[in-house]
XYZ file of C-alpha atoms in Angstrom:
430
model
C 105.586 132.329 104.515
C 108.680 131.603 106.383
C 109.281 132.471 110.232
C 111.745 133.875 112.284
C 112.083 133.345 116.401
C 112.978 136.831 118.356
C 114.125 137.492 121.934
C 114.340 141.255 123.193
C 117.313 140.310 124.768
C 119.525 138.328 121.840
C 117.808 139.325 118.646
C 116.487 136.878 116.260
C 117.824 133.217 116.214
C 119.520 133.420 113.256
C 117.609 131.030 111.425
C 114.779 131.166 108.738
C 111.854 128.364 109.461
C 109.723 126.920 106.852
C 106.811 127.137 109.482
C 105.670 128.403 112.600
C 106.011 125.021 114.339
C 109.563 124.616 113.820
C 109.959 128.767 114.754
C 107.758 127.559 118.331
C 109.792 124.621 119.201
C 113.230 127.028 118.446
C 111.329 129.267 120.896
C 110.820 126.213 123.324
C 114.287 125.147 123.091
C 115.684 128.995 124.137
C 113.450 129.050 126.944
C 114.515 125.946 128.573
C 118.520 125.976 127.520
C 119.129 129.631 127.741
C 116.400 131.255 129.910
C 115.316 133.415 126.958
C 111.751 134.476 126.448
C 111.600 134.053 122.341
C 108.467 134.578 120.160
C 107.861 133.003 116.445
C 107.404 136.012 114.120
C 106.513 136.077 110.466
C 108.414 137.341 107.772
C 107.663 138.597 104.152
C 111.489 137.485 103.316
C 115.307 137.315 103.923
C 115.735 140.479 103.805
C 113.009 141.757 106.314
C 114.512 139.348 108.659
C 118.093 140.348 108.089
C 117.115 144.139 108.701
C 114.422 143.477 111.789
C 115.946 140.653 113.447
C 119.788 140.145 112.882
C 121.634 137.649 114.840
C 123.085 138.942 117.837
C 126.881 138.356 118.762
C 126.004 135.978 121.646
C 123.853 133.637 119.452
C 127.071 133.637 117.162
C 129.470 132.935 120.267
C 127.319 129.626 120.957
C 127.583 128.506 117.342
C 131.483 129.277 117.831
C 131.260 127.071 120.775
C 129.174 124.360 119.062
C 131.304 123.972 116.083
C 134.675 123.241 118.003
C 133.118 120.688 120.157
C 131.447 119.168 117.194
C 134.299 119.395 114.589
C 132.075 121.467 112.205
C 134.011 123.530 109.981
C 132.696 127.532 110.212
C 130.445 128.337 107.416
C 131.707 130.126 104.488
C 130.579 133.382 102.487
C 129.999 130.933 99.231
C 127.874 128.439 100.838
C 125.989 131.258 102.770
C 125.255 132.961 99.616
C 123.345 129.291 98.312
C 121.158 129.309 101.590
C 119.285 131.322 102.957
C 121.579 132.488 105.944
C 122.031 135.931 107.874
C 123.957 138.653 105.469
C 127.170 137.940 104.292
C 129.551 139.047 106.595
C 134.106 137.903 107.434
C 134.106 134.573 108.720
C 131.427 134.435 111.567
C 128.379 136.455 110.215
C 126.857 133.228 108.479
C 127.449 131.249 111.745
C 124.092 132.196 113.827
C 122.091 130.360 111.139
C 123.409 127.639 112.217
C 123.495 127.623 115.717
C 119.540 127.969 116.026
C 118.962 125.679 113.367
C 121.596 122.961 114.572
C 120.783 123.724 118.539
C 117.264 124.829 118.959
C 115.696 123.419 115.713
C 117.490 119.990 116.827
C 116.259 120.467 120.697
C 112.960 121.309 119.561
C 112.435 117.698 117.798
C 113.470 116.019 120.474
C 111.003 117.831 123.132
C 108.227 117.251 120.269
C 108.877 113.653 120.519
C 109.036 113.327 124.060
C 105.681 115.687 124.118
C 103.786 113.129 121.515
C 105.211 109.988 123.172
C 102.138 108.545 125.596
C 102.831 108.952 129.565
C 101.685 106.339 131.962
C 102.601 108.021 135.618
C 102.019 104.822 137.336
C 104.760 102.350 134.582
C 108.142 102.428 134.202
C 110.299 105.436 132.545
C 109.397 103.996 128.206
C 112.272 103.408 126.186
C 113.579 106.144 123.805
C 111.427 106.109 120.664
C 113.680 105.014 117.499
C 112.603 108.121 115.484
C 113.731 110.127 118.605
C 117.472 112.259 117.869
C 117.023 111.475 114.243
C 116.941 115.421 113.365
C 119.978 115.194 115.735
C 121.956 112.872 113.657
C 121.249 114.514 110.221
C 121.802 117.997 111.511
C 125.262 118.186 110.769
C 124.898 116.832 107.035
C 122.455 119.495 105.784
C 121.266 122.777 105.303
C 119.069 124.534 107.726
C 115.961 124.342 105.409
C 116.149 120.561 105.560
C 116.734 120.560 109.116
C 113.266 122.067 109.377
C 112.030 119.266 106.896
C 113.080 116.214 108.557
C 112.130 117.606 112.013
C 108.303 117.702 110.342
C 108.519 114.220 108.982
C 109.658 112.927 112.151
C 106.985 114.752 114.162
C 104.771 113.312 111.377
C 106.138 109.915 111.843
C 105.493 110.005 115.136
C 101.868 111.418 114.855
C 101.103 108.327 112.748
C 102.799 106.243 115.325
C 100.197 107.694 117.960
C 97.165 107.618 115.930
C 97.468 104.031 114.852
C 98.161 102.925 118.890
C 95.487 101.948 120.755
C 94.053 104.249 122.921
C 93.719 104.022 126.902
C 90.893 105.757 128.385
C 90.789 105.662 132.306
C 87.203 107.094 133.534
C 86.499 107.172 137.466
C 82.944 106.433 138.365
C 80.655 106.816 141.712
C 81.692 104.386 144.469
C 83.360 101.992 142.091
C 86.508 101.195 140.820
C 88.497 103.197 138.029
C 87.812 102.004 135.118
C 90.246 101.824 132.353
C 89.792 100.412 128.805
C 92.253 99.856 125.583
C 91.235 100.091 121.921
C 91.152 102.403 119.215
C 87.378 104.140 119.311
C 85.174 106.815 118.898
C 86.700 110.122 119.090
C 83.802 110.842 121.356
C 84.199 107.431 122.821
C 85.852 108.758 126.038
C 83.056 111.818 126.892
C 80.158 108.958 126.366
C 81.533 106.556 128.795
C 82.258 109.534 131.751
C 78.924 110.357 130.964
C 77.583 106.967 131.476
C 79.714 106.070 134.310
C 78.820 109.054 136.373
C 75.224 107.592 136.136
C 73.554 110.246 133.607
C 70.723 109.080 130.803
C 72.582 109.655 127.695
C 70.958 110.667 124.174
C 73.048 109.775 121.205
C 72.092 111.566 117.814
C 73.907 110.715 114.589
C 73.969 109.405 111.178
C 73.441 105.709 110.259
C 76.403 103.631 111.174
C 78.396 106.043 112.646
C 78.587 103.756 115.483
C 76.229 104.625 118.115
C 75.371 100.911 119.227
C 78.670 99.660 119.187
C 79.715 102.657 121.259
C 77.112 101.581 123.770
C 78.281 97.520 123.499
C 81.843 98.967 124.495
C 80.466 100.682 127.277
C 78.726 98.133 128.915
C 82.084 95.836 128.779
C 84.032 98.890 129.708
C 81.430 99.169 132.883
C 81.200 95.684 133.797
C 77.289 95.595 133.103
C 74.959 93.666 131.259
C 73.843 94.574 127.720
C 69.992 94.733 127.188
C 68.487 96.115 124.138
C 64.347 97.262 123.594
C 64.002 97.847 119.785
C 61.476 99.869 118.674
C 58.404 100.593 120.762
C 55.235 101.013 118.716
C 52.931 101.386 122.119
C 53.518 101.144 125.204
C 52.592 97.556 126.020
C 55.749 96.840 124.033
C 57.465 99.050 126.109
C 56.522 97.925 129.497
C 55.197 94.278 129.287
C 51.430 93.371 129.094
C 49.253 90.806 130.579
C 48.306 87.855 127.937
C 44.461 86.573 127.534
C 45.826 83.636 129.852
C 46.698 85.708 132.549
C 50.832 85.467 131.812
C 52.881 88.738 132.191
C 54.763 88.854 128.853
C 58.209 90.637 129.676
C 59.855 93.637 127.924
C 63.818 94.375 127.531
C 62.534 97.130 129.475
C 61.064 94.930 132.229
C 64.086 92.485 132.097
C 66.543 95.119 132.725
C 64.690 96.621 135.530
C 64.578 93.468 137.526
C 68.537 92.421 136.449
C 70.486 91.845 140.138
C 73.109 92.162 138.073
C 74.036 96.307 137.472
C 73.004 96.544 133.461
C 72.909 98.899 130.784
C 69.381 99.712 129.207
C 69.921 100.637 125.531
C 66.671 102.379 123.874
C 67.428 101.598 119.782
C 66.272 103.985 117.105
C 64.264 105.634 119.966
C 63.344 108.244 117.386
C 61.290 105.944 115.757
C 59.350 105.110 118.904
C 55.624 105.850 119.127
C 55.674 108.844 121.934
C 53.121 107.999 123.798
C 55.435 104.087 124.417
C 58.479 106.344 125.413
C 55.628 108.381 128.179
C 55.041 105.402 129.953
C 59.128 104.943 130.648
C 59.380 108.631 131.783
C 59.092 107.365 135.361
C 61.734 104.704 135.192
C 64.104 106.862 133.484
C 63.823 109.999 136.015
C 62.584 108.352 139.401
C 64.098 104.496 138.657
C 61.098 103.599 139.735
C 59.633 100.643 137.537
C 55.815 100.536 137.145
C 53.950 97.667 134.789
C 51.440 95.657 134.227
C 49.372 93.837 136.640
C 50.010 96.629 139.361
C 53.746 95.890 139.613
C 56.035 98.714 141.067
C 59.297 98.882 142.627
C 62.527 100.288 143.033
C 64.507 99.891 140.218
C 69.012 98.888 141.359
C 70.346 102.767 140.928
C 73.499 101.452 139.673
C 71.649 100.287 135.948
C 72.145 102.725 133.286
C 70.368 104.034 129.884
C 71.153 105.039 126.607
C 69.175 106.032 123.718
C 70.441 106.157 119.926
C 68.571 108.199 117.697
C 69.511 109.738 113.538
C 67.572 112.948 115.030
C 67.495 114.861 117.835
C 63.612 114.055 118.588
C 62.020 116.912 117.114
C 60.720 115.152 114.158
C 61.315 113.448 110.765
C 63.656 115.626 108.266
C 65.112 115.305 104.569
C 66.929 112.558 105.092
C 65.220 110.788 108.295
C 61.685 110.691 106.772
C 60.367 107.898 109.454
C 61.492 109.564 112.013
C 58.496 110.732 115.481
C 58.785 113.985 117.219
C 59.256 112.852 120.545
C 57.329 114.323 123.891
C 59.447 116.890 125.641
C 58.597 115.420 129.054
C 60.063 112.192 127.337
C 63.324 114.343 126.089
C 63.792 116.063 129.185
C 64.558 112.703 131.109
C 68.209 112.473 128.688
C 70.184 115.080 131.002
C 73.074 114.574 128.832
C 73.017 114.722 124.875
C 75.534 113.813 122.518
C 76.765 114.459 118.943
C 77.816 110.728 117.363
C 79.162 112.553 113.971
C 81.444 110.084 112.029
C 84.866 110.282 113.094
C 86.771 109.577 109.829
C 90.640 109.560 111.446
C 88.723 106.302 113.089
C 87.123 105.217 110.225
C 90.176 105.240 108.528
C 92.433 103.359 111.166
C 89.437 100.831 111.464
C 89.163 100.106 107.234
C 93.169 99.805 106.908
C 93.525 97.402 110.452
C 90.644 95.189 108.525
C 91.584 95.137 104.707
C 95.019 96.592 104.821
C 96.578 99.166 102.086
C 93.016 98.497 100.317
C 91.222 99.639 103.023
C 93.428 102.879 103.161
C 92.961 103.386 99.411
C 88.993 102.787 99.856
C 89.295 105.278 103.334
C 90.452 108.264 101.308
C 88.051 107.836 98.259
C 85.229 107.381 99.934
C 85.859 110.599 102.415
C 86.439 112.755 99.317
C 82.837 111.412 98.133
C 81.313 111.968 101.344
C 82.721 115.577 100.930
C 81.591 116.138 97.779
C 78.117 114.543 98.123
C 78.089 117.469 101.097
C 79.492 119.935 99.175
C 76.937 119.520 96.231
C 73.910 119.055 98.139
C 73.410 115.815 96.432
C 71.290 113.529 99.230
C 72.869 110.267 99.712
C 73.956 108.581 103.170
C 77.296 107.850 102.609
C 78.659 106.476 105.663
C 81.186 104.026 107.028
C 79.311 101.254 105.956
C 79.694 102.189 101.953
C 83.744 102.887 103.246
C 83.535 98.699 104.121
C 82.196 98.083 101.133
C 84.051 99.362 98.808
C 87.746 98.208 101.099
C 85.772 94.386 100.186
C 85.518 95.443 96.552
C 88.986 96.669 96.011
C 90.492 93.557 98.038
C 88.105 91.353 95.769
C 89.686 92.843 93.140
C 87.882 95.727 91.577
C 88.629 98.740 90.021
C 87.568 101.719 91.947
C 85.669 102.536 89.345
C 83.623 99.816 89.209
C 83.736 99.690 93.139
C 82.314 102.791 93.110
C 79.299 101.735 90.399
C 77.635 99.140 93.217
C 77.483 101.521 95.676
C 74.788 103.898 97.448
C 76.173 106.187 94.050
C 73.947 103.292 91.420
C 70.921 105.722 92.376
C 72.625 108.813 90.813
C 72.178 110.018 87.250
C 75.154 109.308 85.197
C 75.962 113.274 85.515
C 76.057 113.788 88.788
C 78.115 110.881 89.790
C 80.397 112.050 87.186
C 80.266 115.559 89.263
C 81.042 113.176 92.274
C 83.558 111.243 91.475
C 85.393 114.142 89.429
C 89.079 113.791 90.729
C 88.699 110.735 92.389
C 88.257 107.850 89.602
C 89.777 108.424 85.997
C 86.719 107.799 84.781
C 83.046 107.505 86.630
């Protein structure tokens, strides 16, 4: 459906857009160069536009203008009649067309890319990007249509550009520092590390390897603290410590962490396969940071350590997929103020699979979302995560076929039919 931009004051641009982005940034471009108030507005076809919003004599007077100082030789009725212009009309009608798509089409690329381009208040003024004034350059060579086109792939370009750079996250925490940190990460990256560094226990729930421990490794560096992990608690001895028949005090992760001088980050693996009652006996230390253990220790635990948990559930129990899974203690739950949704992030999974096994990785990145989406989309039950995406990059740089890739992965344990029904579109044949 093709767009239009409007004005009250000068009528419609002129110009027919192949989408509403191009019609906004003509809008943009108005508002800024000619203190016009435009709107992008939809159109069935040439003809609704030419009879609702026909160009208006001062949008045709710029044109004029622009083609003498540019040396660009009026439009004429024969070439309007192959685009789509405004009607046929003597000598200037056509011209409109292309004075929105030549000035505000062109302007509106260039305010795109300096919108997309990343701003660092505190460095010095970047150099032009080398896509930037492309649309610019080409304008005068081609029809409006295209002009629309190569604006797109430039903003695409550019949006490639951005999501392959590495990302800098600056997070400002209590009495310390800012802290800022480059990488490409976790879309949710960013949230979990304010939320850490503003000193709140943080519950991660998500999938298997969507990344929830390296998240919390990246943190810690991020932070400045020390890394200590307590696997899975089956009672609460393992939890806190115990007292050995010799009379030794046998330390916990949990323990070690409480007594670190240094400030450290307490990470709670798979807590969702804890016993409940070994997660109880940390509900002090998590809420009070106040550490009680064995042999009638107690005291006050450095307020600047910090906790995460990782879970697959949310702690209500073991479901379809997450059979081994506890249903946690709500006194236990209530201690995570802060909860958080560790989904995989597939634009990251991608960017991480191509920067490891190159244009393999990217071929494995795309078939392997399409099979996560169809395993979804059937109901078919197998975890198909970003570990399966690795392992079928390694295949395809190895040199297999992605079909055979495909038959050494999680899919072995289908029937022959349904990985058929899985694979359908993605492998010629299954």
């Amino acid at each position: 459906m093709p767009f239009t931009c409007f004005s009250p004051k000068d009528q419609g641009c002129g110009s027919v857009h192949r989408s509403r982005r191009a019609a906004a940034g003509c809008c943009r471009v108005a508002e800024k160069r000619f203190n016009e108030l435009r709107d992008p507005v939809e159109i069935a076809d040439r003809a609704e536009q030419l009879e609702k919003f026909p160009a208006s004599p001062l949008a045709a007077a710029r044109y004029a203008e622009w083609a003498a100082k540019n040396g660009v030789k009026p439009a004429t009725k024969d070439k309007a009649a192959a685009k789509p212009e405004p009607e046929p009309a003597p000598a200037p009608a056509p011209a409109p067309a292309d004075a929105g798509s030549s000035d505000a089409d062109t302007g509106s690329a260039e305010l795109k890319i300096a919108d997309q381009l990343p701003a660092d208040p505190k460095a010095e003024p970047a150099a032009p990007h080398p896509l930037e004034g492309l649309a610019a350059e080409l304008q005068p060579l081609i029809a409006p249509p295209i002009v629309d086109q190569v604006m797109d792939a430039v903003n695409a370009a550019i949006d490639d550009v951005q999501a392959a750079a590495p990302a800098r996250i600056e997070v400002l925490t209590p009495d310390a520092d800012p802290v800022t940190i480059d990488g490409d990460q976790h879309e949710n990256f960013e949230l979990l590390l304010k939320l850490v560094g503003a000193g709140e226990n943080v519950f991660m729930s998500g999938p298997a390897g969507s990344g929830k421990t390296t998240a919390a490794k990246n943190v810690a560096e991020a932070l400045g603290l020390e890394l200590i992990v307590q696997p899975v608690a089956l009672d609460k001895f393992e939890a806190t410590g115990f007292i050995d028949a010799g009379g030794s005090f046998r330390e916990s992760a949990v323990y070690r962490w409480a007594k670190a001088e240094k400030p450290s980050l307490l990470l709670l693996d798979e807590v969702d396969g804890w016993m409940p009652q070994a997660l109880v006996a940390l509900n002090p230390i998590l809420d009070n940071r106040l550490g009680i253990f064995p042999g009638g220790q107690q005291f006050d635990i450095d307020p600047r350590h910090r906790v995460i948990s990782t879970a697959n559930t949310w702690g209500l129990g073991a479901d379809a997929e997450y059979v081994g899974r506890n249903r946690l203690d709500a006194a236990s739950l209530d201690r995570f103020g802060a909860r958080l949704d560790w989904g995989y992030d597939e634009k990251f999974e991608s960017r991480m699979v191509a920067a490891k096994y190159g244009k393999e990785g990217e071929a494995a990145a795309v078939a392997s979302q399409a099979v996560r989406a169809n395993l979804s989309k059937a109901g078919v039950k197998v975890l198909w995560g970003p570990r399966q995406t690795l392992g079928l990059a390694a295949r395809l740089k190895a040199g297999f076929t992605l079909t055979d890739a495909f038959a050494v992965s999680a899919l072995a344990q289908l029937t022959d039919s349904n990985r058929k029904r899985i694979l359908e579109g993605i492998v010629t044949a299954a």
